[in-house]
Amino acid sequence: LMHRQGLPGQDTEEVGLEKTPILCLSTSETENTVPPQNLSTLFYHIENFLKKSKNGILLLSGLEYLITHNTYPSVLKFIQLLNEQIAIREAVLIVPVSPPTMEEKDLKLVERELTLLE
């Protein structure tokens, strides 16, 4: 499970996530964080999570944050690589997206990679 801001004000035990790995996208080097500009390290952690979990569910929150720290094509390629791993592992990938924060052409490319839920 990946989440950019963690669970502010909540202990993971309070919400039943004590066994759920949570990584935060952050430029500060603290425990359980991954720099947003380091997509290869992020992919490594996600791949390890998917290998260890059966029918895992991955929440990648902060797509816009990743885009601001990388090029849009590199983030799109990252999503495509994730989709391959998700399919192989029979897992689920959830990526919240705020359409007003993206250019229309970029949003259309993301929609081609993900199933849109409204």
Short mmCIF file of N, CA, C and O in Angstrom, two decimals:
data_model
loop_
_atom_site.label_atom_id
_atom_site.label_comp_id
_atom_site.label_asym_id
_atom_site.label_seq_id
_atom_site.Cartn_x
_atom_site.Cartn_y
_atom_site.Cartn_z
N LEU A 1 0.86 -1.17 0.00
CA LEU A 1 0.00 0.00 0.00
C LEU A 1 0.90 1.23 0.00
O LEU A 1 1.81 1.31 0.80
N MET A 2 0.64 2.14 -0.88
CA MET A 2 1.39 3.38 -0.95
C MET A 2 0.45 4.53 -0.67
O MET A 2 -0.67 4.55 -1.16
N HIS A 3 0.89 5.45 0.11
CA HIS A 3 0.06 6.61 0.40
C HIS A 3 0.98 7.79 0.63
O HIS A 3 1.92 7.70 1.40
N ARG A 4 0.71 8.88 -0.03
CA ARG A 4 1.61 10.03 0.03
C ARG A 4 1.63 10.68 1.41
O ARG A 4 2.67 11.07 1.90
N GLN A 5 0.49 10.80 2.06
CA GLN A 5 0.45 11.53 3.32
C GLN A 5 0.27 10.63 4.53
O GLN A 5 0.11 11.12 5.63
N GLY A 6 0.30 9.34 4.35
CA GLY A 6 0.11 8.45 5.49
C GLY A 6 -1.29 8.57 6.03
O GLY A 6 -2.22 8.88 5.32
N LEU A 7 -1.44 8.36 7.30
CA LEU A 7 -2.72 8.48 7.96
C LEU A 7 -2.61 9.51 9.07
O LEU A 7 -2.39 9.19 10.22
N PRO A 8 -2.74 10.79 8.74
CA PRO A 8 -2.52 11.84 9.74
C PRO A 8 -3.47 11.70 10.92
O PRO A 8 -4.67 11.51 10.75
N GLY A 9 -2.89 11.77 12.11
CA GLY A 9 -3.70 11.75 13.31
C GLY A 9 -4.26 10.38 13.67
O GLY A 9 -5.03 10.27 14.61
N GLN A 10 -3.92 9.36 12.92
CA GLN A 10 -4.45 8.04 13.22
C GLN A 10 -3.32 7.05 13.34
O GLN A 10 -2.39 7.04 12.54
N ASP A 11 -3.42 6.20 14.32
CA ASP A 11 -2.49 5.09 14.48
C ASP A 11 -2.98 3.98 13.55
O ASP A 11 -4.17 3.76 13.42
N THR A 12 -2.07 3.28 12.91
CA THR A 12 -2.48 2.23 11.97
C THR A 12 -3.30 1.15 12.65
O THR A 12 -4.15 0.54 12.02
N GLU A 13 -3.08 0.94 13.95
CA GLU A 13 -3.86 -0.07 14.66
C GLU A 13 -5.31 0.37 14.80
O GLU A 13 -6.23 -0.45 14.78
N GLU A 14 -5.55 1.68 14.94
CA GLU A 14 -6.91 2.20 15.10
C GLU A 14 -7.79 1.91 13.89
O GLU A 14 -8.99 1.76 14.02
N VAL A 15 -7.19 1.84 12.72
CA VAL A 15 -7.97 1.61 11.50
C VAL A 15 -7.76 0.22 10.93
O VAL A 15 -8.15 -0.06 9.80
N GLY A 16 -7.17 -0.67 11.71
CA GLY A 16 -7.02 -2.07 11.29
C GLY A 16 -5.95 -2.29 10.24
O GLY A 16 -6.05 -3.23 9.46
N LEU A 17 -4.93 -1.45 10.19
CA LEU A 17 -3.88 -1.57 9.18
C LEU A 17 -2.52 -1.90 9.78
O LEU A 17 -1.48 -1.63 9.18
N GLU A 18 -2.50 -2.51 10.96
CA GLU A 18 -1.22 -2.76 11.62
C GLU A 18 -0.31 -3.68 10.83
O GLU A 18 0.90 -3.62 10.98
N LYS A 19 -0.85 -4.53 9.96
CA LYS A 19 -0.02 -5.43 9.15
C LYS A 19 0.15 -4.92 7.71
O LYS A 19 0.75 -5.59 6.90
N THR A 20 -0.40 -3.78 7.42
CA THR A 20 -0.37 -3.23 6.06
C THR A 20 0.82 -2.31 5.89
O THR A 20 0.96 -1.33 6.63
N PRO A 21 1.70 -2.61 4.93
CA PRO A 21 2.84 -1.70 4.71
C PRO A 21 2.37 -0.38 4.11
O PRO A 21 1.58 -0.36 3.16
N ILE A 22 2.82 0.71 4.69
CA ILE A 22 2.47 2.04 4.19
C ILE A 22 3.77 2.80 3.97
O ILE A 22 4.60 2.91 4.87
N LEU A 23 3.94 3.27 2.75
CA LEU A 23 5.08 4.12 2.41
C LEU A 23 4.56 5.49 2.04
O LEU A 23 3.53 5.61 1.39
N CYS A 24 5.28 6.51 2.44
CA CYS A 24 4.91 7.87 2.10
C CYS A 24 5.87 8.41 1.05
O CYS A 24 7.07 8.19 1.14
N LEU A 25 5.32 9.10 0.07
CA LEU A 25 6.14 9.81 -0.90
C LEU A 25 6.57 11.11 -0.24
O LEU A 25 5.73 11.93 0.12
N SER A 26 7.86 11.27 -0.04
CA SER A 26 8.34 12.46 0.65
C SER A 26 9.78 12.74 0.28
O SER A 26 10.57 11.82 0.09
N THR A 27 10.11 14.02 0.23
CA THR A 27 11.49 14.41 -0.04
C THR A 27 12.33 14.35 1.23
O THR A 27 13.55 14.39 1.16
N SER A 28 11.69 14.26 2.40
CA SER A 28 12.46 14.12 3.64
C SER A 28 12.83 12.66 3.84
O SER A 28 12.04 11.76 3.57
N GLU A 29 14.04 12.44 4.28
CA GLU A 29 14.54 11.07 4.44
C GLU A 29 14.22 10.57 5.84
O GLU A 29 15.01 10.73 6.76
N THR A 30 13.05 9.99 5.98
CA THR A 30 12.65 9.40 7.25
C THR A 30 12.22 7.96 6.99
O THR A 30 12.13 7.52 5.85
N GLU A 31 11.96 7.25 8.07
CA GLU A 31 11.57 5.85 7.96
C GLU A 31 10.27 5.72 7.16
O GLU A 31 9.37 6.53 7.28
N ASN A 32 10.19 4.71 6.33
CA ASN A 32 9.02 4.40 5.52
C ASN A 32 8.65 5.49 4.52
O ASN A 32 7.48 5.73 4.24
N THR A 33 9.66 6.18 4.00
CA THR A 33 9.42 7.17 2.95
C THR A 33 10.22 6.80 1.71
O THR A 33 11.25 6.14 1.79
N VAL A 34 9.72 7.23 0.58
CA VAL A 34 10.41 7.06 -0.70
C VAL A 34 10.39 8.41 -1.39
O VAL A 34 9.32 9.05 -1.48
N PRO A 35 11.53 8.88 -1.89
CA PRO A 35 11.53 10.15 -2.61
C PRO A 35 10.66 10.05 -3.87
O PRO A 35 10.76 9.07 -4.62
N PRO A 36 9.79 11.01 -4.12
CA PRO A 36 8.89 10.93 -5.27
C PRO A 36 9.61 10.91 -6.62
O PRO A 36 9.08 10.39 -7.60
N GLN A 37 10.82 11.44 -6.66
CA GLN A 37 11.57 11.46 -7.92
C GLN A 37 12.29 10.15 -8.18
O GLN A 37 12.86 9.96 -9.25
N ASN A 38 12.23 9.21 -7.24
CA ASN A 38 12.92 7.93 -7.40
C ASN A 38 11.91 6.83 -7.73
O ASN A 38 11.56 6.00 -6.89
N LEU A 39 11.43 6.83 -8.97
CA LEU A 39 10.41 5.88 -9.39
C LEU A 39 10.90 4.44 -9.36
O LEU A 39 10.13 3.52 -9.09
N SER A 40 12.20 4.23 -9.58
CA SER A 40 12.71 2.86 -9.57
C SER A 40 12.67 2.26 -8.16
O SER A 40 12.32 1.10 -7.98
N THR A 41 12.99 3.06 -7.14
CA THR A 41 12.90 2.58 -5.76
C THR A 41 11.45 2.33 -5.38
O THR A 41 11.12 1.33 -4.74
N LEU A 42 10.57 3.22 -5.78
CA LEU A 42 9.14 3.05 -5.52
C LEU A 42 8.63 1.76 -6.16
O LEU A 42 7.93 0.97 -5.53
N PHE A 43 9.02 1.53 -7.40
CA PHE A 43 8.62 0.31 -8.11
C PHE A 43 9.15 -0.93 -7.40
O PHE A 43 8.44 -1.92 -7.25
N TYR A 44 10.39 -0.88 -6.93
CA TYR A 44 11.00 -1.99 -6.20
C TYR A 44 10.17 -2.36 -4.97
O TYR A 44 9.87 -3.53 -4.72
N HIS A 45 9.78 -1.35 -4.18
CA HIS A 45 8.96 -1.60 -2.99
C HIS A 45 7.59 -2.17 -3.35
O HIS A 45 7.10 -3.09 -2.68
N ILE A 46 7.00 -1.64 -4.39
CA ILE A 46 5.68 -2.13 -4.81
C ILE A 46 5.78 -3.57 -5.30
O ILE A 46 4.96 -4.42 -4.94
N GLU A 47 6.79 -3.85 -6.10
CA GLU A 47 6.99 -5.20 -6.62
C GLU A 47 7.17 -6.21 -5.47
O GLU A 47 6.59 -7.29 -5.48
N ASN A 48 7.96 -5.84 -4.47
CA ASN A 48 8.15 -6.71 -3.31
C ASN A 48 6.85 -6.94 -2.56
O ASN A 48 6.57 -8.06 -2.12
N PHE A 49 6.06 -5.89 -2.40
CA PHE A 49 4.76 -6.03 -1.74
C PHE A 49 3.87 -7.00 -2.52
O PHE A 49 3.25 -7.90 -1.94
N LEU A 50 3.82 -6.84 -3.83
CA LEU A 50 2.97 -7.69 -4.66
C LEU A 50 3.43 -9.14 -4.64
O LEU A 50 2.60 -10.06 -4.68
N LYS A 51 4.74 -9.37 -4.57
CA LYS A 51 5.26 -10.74 -4.52
C LYS A 51 4.85 -11.44 -3.23
O LYS A 51 4.62 -12.64 -3.22
N LYS A 52 4.77 -10.67 -2.14
CA LYS A 52 4.47 -11.25 -0.83
C LYS A 52 2.96 -11.38 -0.55
O LYS A 52 2.57 -12.11 0.35
N SER A 53 2.15 -10.65 -1.29
CA SER A 53 0.72 -10.66 -0.99
C SER A 53 -0.05 -11.43 -2.06
O SER A 53 0.27 -11.39 -3.23
N LYS A 54 -1.06 -12.15 -1.61
CA LYS A 54 -1.92 -12.87 -2.54
C LYS A 54 -3.12 -11.99 -2.82
O LYS A 54 -3.81 -11.56 -1.90
N ASN A 55 -3.35 -11.72 -4.09
CA ASN A 55 -4.44 -10.83 -4.50
C ASN A 55 -4.38 -9.50 -3.75
O ASN A 55 -5.38 -9.02 -3.22
N GLY A 56 -3.19 -8.91 -3.74
CA GLY A 56 -2.98 -7.66 -3.01
C GLY A 56 -3.73 -6.49 -3.61
O GLY A 56 -4.12 -6.49 -4.77
N ILE A 57 -3.94 -5.50 -2.78
CA ILE A 57 -4.57 -4.25 -3.21
C ILE A 57 -3.56 -3.14 -2.95
O ILE A 57 -3.05 -2.99 -1.84
N LEU A 58 -3.28 -2.38 -3.99
CA LEU A 58 -2.30 -1.30 -3.92
C LEU A 58 -3.01 0.03 -4.15
O LEU A 58 -3.67 0.21 -5.17
N LEU A 59 -2.89 0.93 -3.19
CA LEU A 59 -3.42 2.28 -3.33
C LEU A 59 -2.24 3.20 -3.58
O LEU A 59 -1.36 3.34 -2.72
N LEU A 60 -2.20 3.79 -4.76
CA LEU A 60 -1.16 4.74 -5.10
C LEU A 60 -1.78 6.13 -5.09
O LEU A 60 -2.40 6.56 -6.05
N SER A 61 -1.65 6.78 -3.97
CA SER A 61 -2.22 8.11 -3.80
C SER A 61 -1.12 9.13 -4.04
O SER A 61 0.00 8.96 -3.54
N GLY A 62 -1.41 10.17 -4.78
CA GLY A 62 -0.41 11.20 -5.02
C GLY A 62 0.14 11.18 -6.44
O GLY A 62 1.29 11.55 -6.65
N LEU A 63 -0.68 10.76 -7.41
CA LEU A 63 -0.23 10.72 -8.80
C LEU A 63 0.25 12.10 -9.25
O LEU A 63 1.30 12.23 -9.88
N GLU A 64 -0.51 13.13 -8.90
CA GLU A 64 -0.13 14.49 -9.29
C GLU A 64 1.20 14.89 -8.66
O GLU A 64 2.02 15.57 -9.27
N TYR A 65 1.43 14.43 -7.43
CA TYR A 65 2.68 14.70 -6.73
C TYR A 65 3.85 14.04 -7.47
O TYR A 65 4.91 14.64 -7.63
N LEU A 66 3.65 12.81 -7.93
CA LEU A 66 4.69 12.12 -8.71
C LEU A 66 4.98 12.88 -10.00
O LEU A 66 6.13 13.01 -10.40
N ILE A 67 3.94 13.37 -10.64
CA ILE A 67 4.11 14.09 -11.91
C ILE A 67 4.90 15.38 -11.71
O ILE A 67 5.74 15.72 -12.54
N THR A 68 4.68 16.07 -10.59
CA THR A 68 5.42 17.33 -10.36
C THR A 68 6.90 17.08 -10.08
O THR A 68 7.72 17.99 -10.26
N HIS A 69 7.26 15.86 -9.66
CA HIS A 69 8.66 15.55 -9.36
C HIS A 69 9.35 14.75 -10.45
O HIS A 69 10.53 14.40 -10.32
N ASN A 70 8.64 14.42 -11.52
CA ASN A 70 9.17 13.63 -12.63
C ASN A 70 8.59 14.18 -13.92
O ASN A 70 7.77 15.09 -13.90
N THR A 71 8.97 13.61 -15.02
CA THR A 71 8.32 13.99 -16.28
C THR A 71 7.03 13.19 -16.41
O THR A 71 6.92 12.08 -15.87
N TYR A 72 6.06 13.74 -17.11
CA TYR A 72 4.80 13.02 -17.28
C TYR A 72 5.01 11.68 -17.99
O TYR A 72 4.48 10.66 -17.54
N PRO A 73 5.82 11.63 -19.06
CA PRO A 73 6.04 10.32 -19.71
C PRO A 73 6.65 9.28 -18.79
O PRO A 73 6.30 8.10 -18.87
N SER A 74 7.54 9.68 -17.87
CA SER A 74 8.14 8.70 -16.97
C SER A 74 7.11 8.17 -15.96
O SER A 74 7.13 6.99 -15.62
N VAL A 75 6.19 9.02 -15.52
CA VAL A 75 5.14 8.56 -14.60
C VAL A 75 4.16 7.66 -15.34
O VAL A 75 3.72 6.63 -14.79
N LEU A 76 3.84 7.98 -16.57
CA LEU A 76 2.95 7.13 -17.36
C LEU A 76 3.59 5.76 -17.58
O LEU A 76 2.93 4.72 -17.43
N LYS A 77 4.87 5.74 -17.90
CA LYS A 77 5.58 4.46 -18.06
C LYS A 77 5.58 3.68 -16.74
O LYS A 77 5.42 2.46 -16.73
N PHE A 78 5.76 4.38 -15.62
CA PHE A 78 5.70 3.76 -14.30
C PHE A 78 4.34 3.08 -14.08
O PHE A 78 4.27 1.94 -13.63
N ILE A 79 3.26 3.78 -14.44
CA ILE A 79 1.90 3.21 -14.31
C ILE A 79 1.77 1.98 -15.20
O ILE A 79 1.19 0.97 -14.80
N GLN A 80 2.30 2.04 -16.41
CA GLN A 80 2.25 0.89 -17.32
C GLN A 80 2.99 -0.31 -16.74
O GLN A 80 2.51 -1.44 -16.81
N LEU A 81 4.18 -0.08 -16.17
CA LEU A 81 4.94 -1.17 -15.54
C LEU A 81 4.19 -1.73 -14.33
O LEU A 81 4.18 -2.95 -14.11
N LEU A 82 3.56 -0.85 -13.56
CA LEU A 82 2.76 -1.31 -12.43
C LEU A 82 1.61 -2.20 -12.91
O LEU A 82 1.33 -3.23 -12.32
N ASN A 83 0.96 -1.77 -13.98
CA ASN A 83 -0.15 -2.54 -14.53
C ASN A 83 0.28 -3.95 -14.92
O ASN A 83 -0.46 -4.92 -14.72
N GLU A 84 1.48 -4.09 -15.45
CA GLU A 84 1.99 -5.41 -15.80
C GLU A 84 2.13 -6.28 -14.56
O GLU A 84 1.71 -7.44 -14.56
N GLN A 85 2.70 -5.72 -13.50
CA GLN A 85 2.87 -6.46 -12.26
C GLN A 85 1.52 -6.79 -11.61
O GLN A 85 1.33 -7.88 -11.07
N ILE A 86 0.60 -5.85 -11.68
CA ILE A 86 -0.74 -6.06 -11.12
C ILE A 86 -1.41 -7.23 -11.84
O ILE A 86 -2.01 -8.10 -11.21
N ALA A 87 -1.30 -7.27 -13.16
CA ALA A 87 -1.91 -8.36 -13.94
C ALA A 87 -1.26 -9.70 -13.63
O ALA A 87 -1.96 -10.71 -13.43
N ILE A 88 0.05 -9.74 -13.55
CA ILE A 88 0.78 -10.97 -13.25
C ILE A 88 0.38 -11.52 -11.88
O ILE A 88 0.20 -12.72 -11.71
N ARG A 89 0.26 -10.64 -10.91
CA ARG A 89 0.00 -11.04 -9.52
C ARG A 89 -1.48 -11.12 -9.18
O ARG A 89 -1.84 -11.38 -8.03
N GLU A 90 -2.35 -10.85 -10.16
CA GLU A 90 -3.80 -10.84 -9.94
C GLU A 90 -4.16 -9.94 -8.76
O GLU A 90 -4.92 -10.30 -7.87
N ALA A 91 -3.59 -8.75 -8.77
CA ALA A 91 -3.81 -7.77 -7.72
C ALA A 91 -4.71 -6.65 -8.24
O ALA A 91 -5.17 -6.70 -9.38
N VAL A 92 -4.94 -5.67 -7.40
CA VAL A 92 -5.77 -4.52 -7.75
C VAL A 92 -4.96 -3.26 -7.50
O VAL A 92 -4.32 -3.12 -6.46
N LEU A 93 -5.00 -2.35 -8.45
CA LEU A 93 -4.33 -1.06 -8.33
C LEU A 93 -5.38 0.03 -8.30
O LEU A 93 -6.22 0.10 -9.21
N ILE A 94 -5.35 0.86 -7.27
CA ILE A 94 -6.27 2.00 -7.15
C ILE A 94 -5.44 3.27 -7.20
O ILE A 94 -4.50 3.43 -6.40
N VAL A 95 -5.78 4.15 -8.14
CA VAL A 95 -5.04 5.41 -8.29
C VAL A 95 -6.05 6.56 -8.31
O VAL A 95 -6.69 6.81 -9.33
N PRO A 96 -6.23 7.25 -7.17
CA PRO A 96 -7.13 8.40 -7.18
C PRO A 96 -6.55 9.51 -8.06
O PRO A 96 -5.36 9.81 -7.99
N VAL A 97 -7.40 10.09 -8.89
CA VAL A 97 -6.96 11.16 -9.80
C VAL A 97 -7.97 12.30 -9.71
O VAL A 97 -9.18 12.07 -9.73
N SER A 98 -7.47 13.51 -9.64
CA SER A 98 -8.32 14.70 -9.67
C SER A 98 -8.21 15.31 -11.06
O SER A 98 -7.22 15.97 -11.38
N PRO A 99 -9.22 15.09 -11.93
CA PRO A 99 -9.14 15.58 -13.32
C PRO A 99 -8.78 17.05 -13.47
O PRO A 99 -8.00 17.39 -14.36
N PRO A 100 -9.28 17.97 -12.62
CA PRO A 100 -8.91 19.38 -12.81
C PRO A 100 -7.42 19.67 -12.62
O PRO A 100 -6.94 20.72 -13.04
N THR A 101 -6.68 18.75 -12.01
CA THR A 101 -5.26 19.00 -11.76
C THR A 101 -4.37 18.56 -12.91
O THR A 101 -3.16 18.74 -12.86
N MET A 102 -4.98 17.97 -13.96
CA MET A 102 -4.19 17.45 -15.08
C MET A 102 -4.66 18.06 -16.39
O MET A 102 -5.83 18.38 -16.56
N GLU A 103 -3.74 18.16 -17.33
CA GLU A 103 -4.11 18.59 -18.67
C GLU A 103 -4.96 17.48 -19.30
O GLU A 103 -4.76 16.30 -19.03
N GLU A 104 -5.89 17.86 -20.15
CA GLU A 104 -6.83 16.90 -20.72
C GLU A 104 -6.13 15.76 -21.47
O GLU A 104 -6.49 14.59 -21.31
N LYS A 105 -5.11 16.07 -22.25
CA LYS A 105 -4.42 15.01 -23.00
C LYS A 105 -3.72 14.03 -22.05
O LYS A 105 -3.72 12.83 -22.29
N ASP A 106 -3.15 14.56 -20.95
CA ASP A 106 -2.50 13.69 -19.97
C ASP A 106 -3.52 12.82 -19.25
O ASP A 106 -3.29 11.64 -19.01
N LEU A 107 -4.66 13.40 -18.93
CA LEU A 107 -5.73 12.65 -18.28
C LEU A 107 -6.21 11.51 -19.18
O LEU A 107 -6.43 10.39 -18.72
N LYS A 108 -6.35 11.78 -20.47
CA LYS A 108 -6.80 10.75 -21.42
C LYS A 108 -5.80 9.60 -21.48
O LYS A 108 -6.20 8.43 -21.58
N LEU A 109 -4.51 9.90 -21.42
CA LEU A 109 -3.50 8.84 -21.44
C LEU A 109 -3.58 7.97 -20.18
O LEU A 109 -3.44 6.76 -20.25
N VAL A 110 -3.81 8.61 -19.03
CA VAL A 110 -3.96 7.85 -17.78
C VAL A 110 -5.21 6.99 -17.85
O VAL A 110 -5.22 5.85 -17.45
N GLU A 111 -6.29 7.56 -18.39
CA GLU A 111 -7.56 6.81 -18.50
C GLU A 111 -7.39 5.58 -19.38
O GLU A 111 -8.09 4.60 -19.19
N ARG A 112 -6.50 5.63 -20.36
CA ARG A 112 -6.25 4.47 -21.22
C ARG A 112 -5.58 3.34 -20.44
O ARG A 112 -5.71 2.17 -20.78
N GLU A 113 -4.84 3.69 -19.39
CA GLU A 113 -4.11 2.70 -18.60
C GLU A 113 -4.92 2.14 -17.43
O GLU A 113 -4.66 1.06 -16.95
N LEU A 114 -5.91 2.91 -16.98
CA LEU A 114 -6.67 2.55 -15.80
C LEU A 114 -8.18 2.52 -16.12
O LEU A 114 -8.62 3.23 -16.99
N THR A 115 -8.92 1.72 -15.39
CA THR A 115 -10.37 1.71 -15.54
C THR A 115 -10.93 2.86 -14.73
O THR A 115 -10.67 2.99 -13.53
N LEU A 116 -11.71 3.70 -15.37
CA LEU A 116 -12.25 4.90 -14.73
C LEU A 116 -13.47 4.54 -13.89
O LEU A 116 -14.43 3.93 -14.37
N LEU A 117 -13.44 4.91 -12.62
CA LEU A 117 -14.57 4.74 -11.72
C LEU A 117 -15.03 6.13 -11.30
O LEU A 117 -14.23 6.93 -10.85
N GLU A 118 -16.29 6.40 -11.46
CA GLU A 118 -16.78 7.74 -11.09
C GLU A 118 -17.64 7.68 -9.88
O GLU A 118 -18.24 6.75 -9.53
#
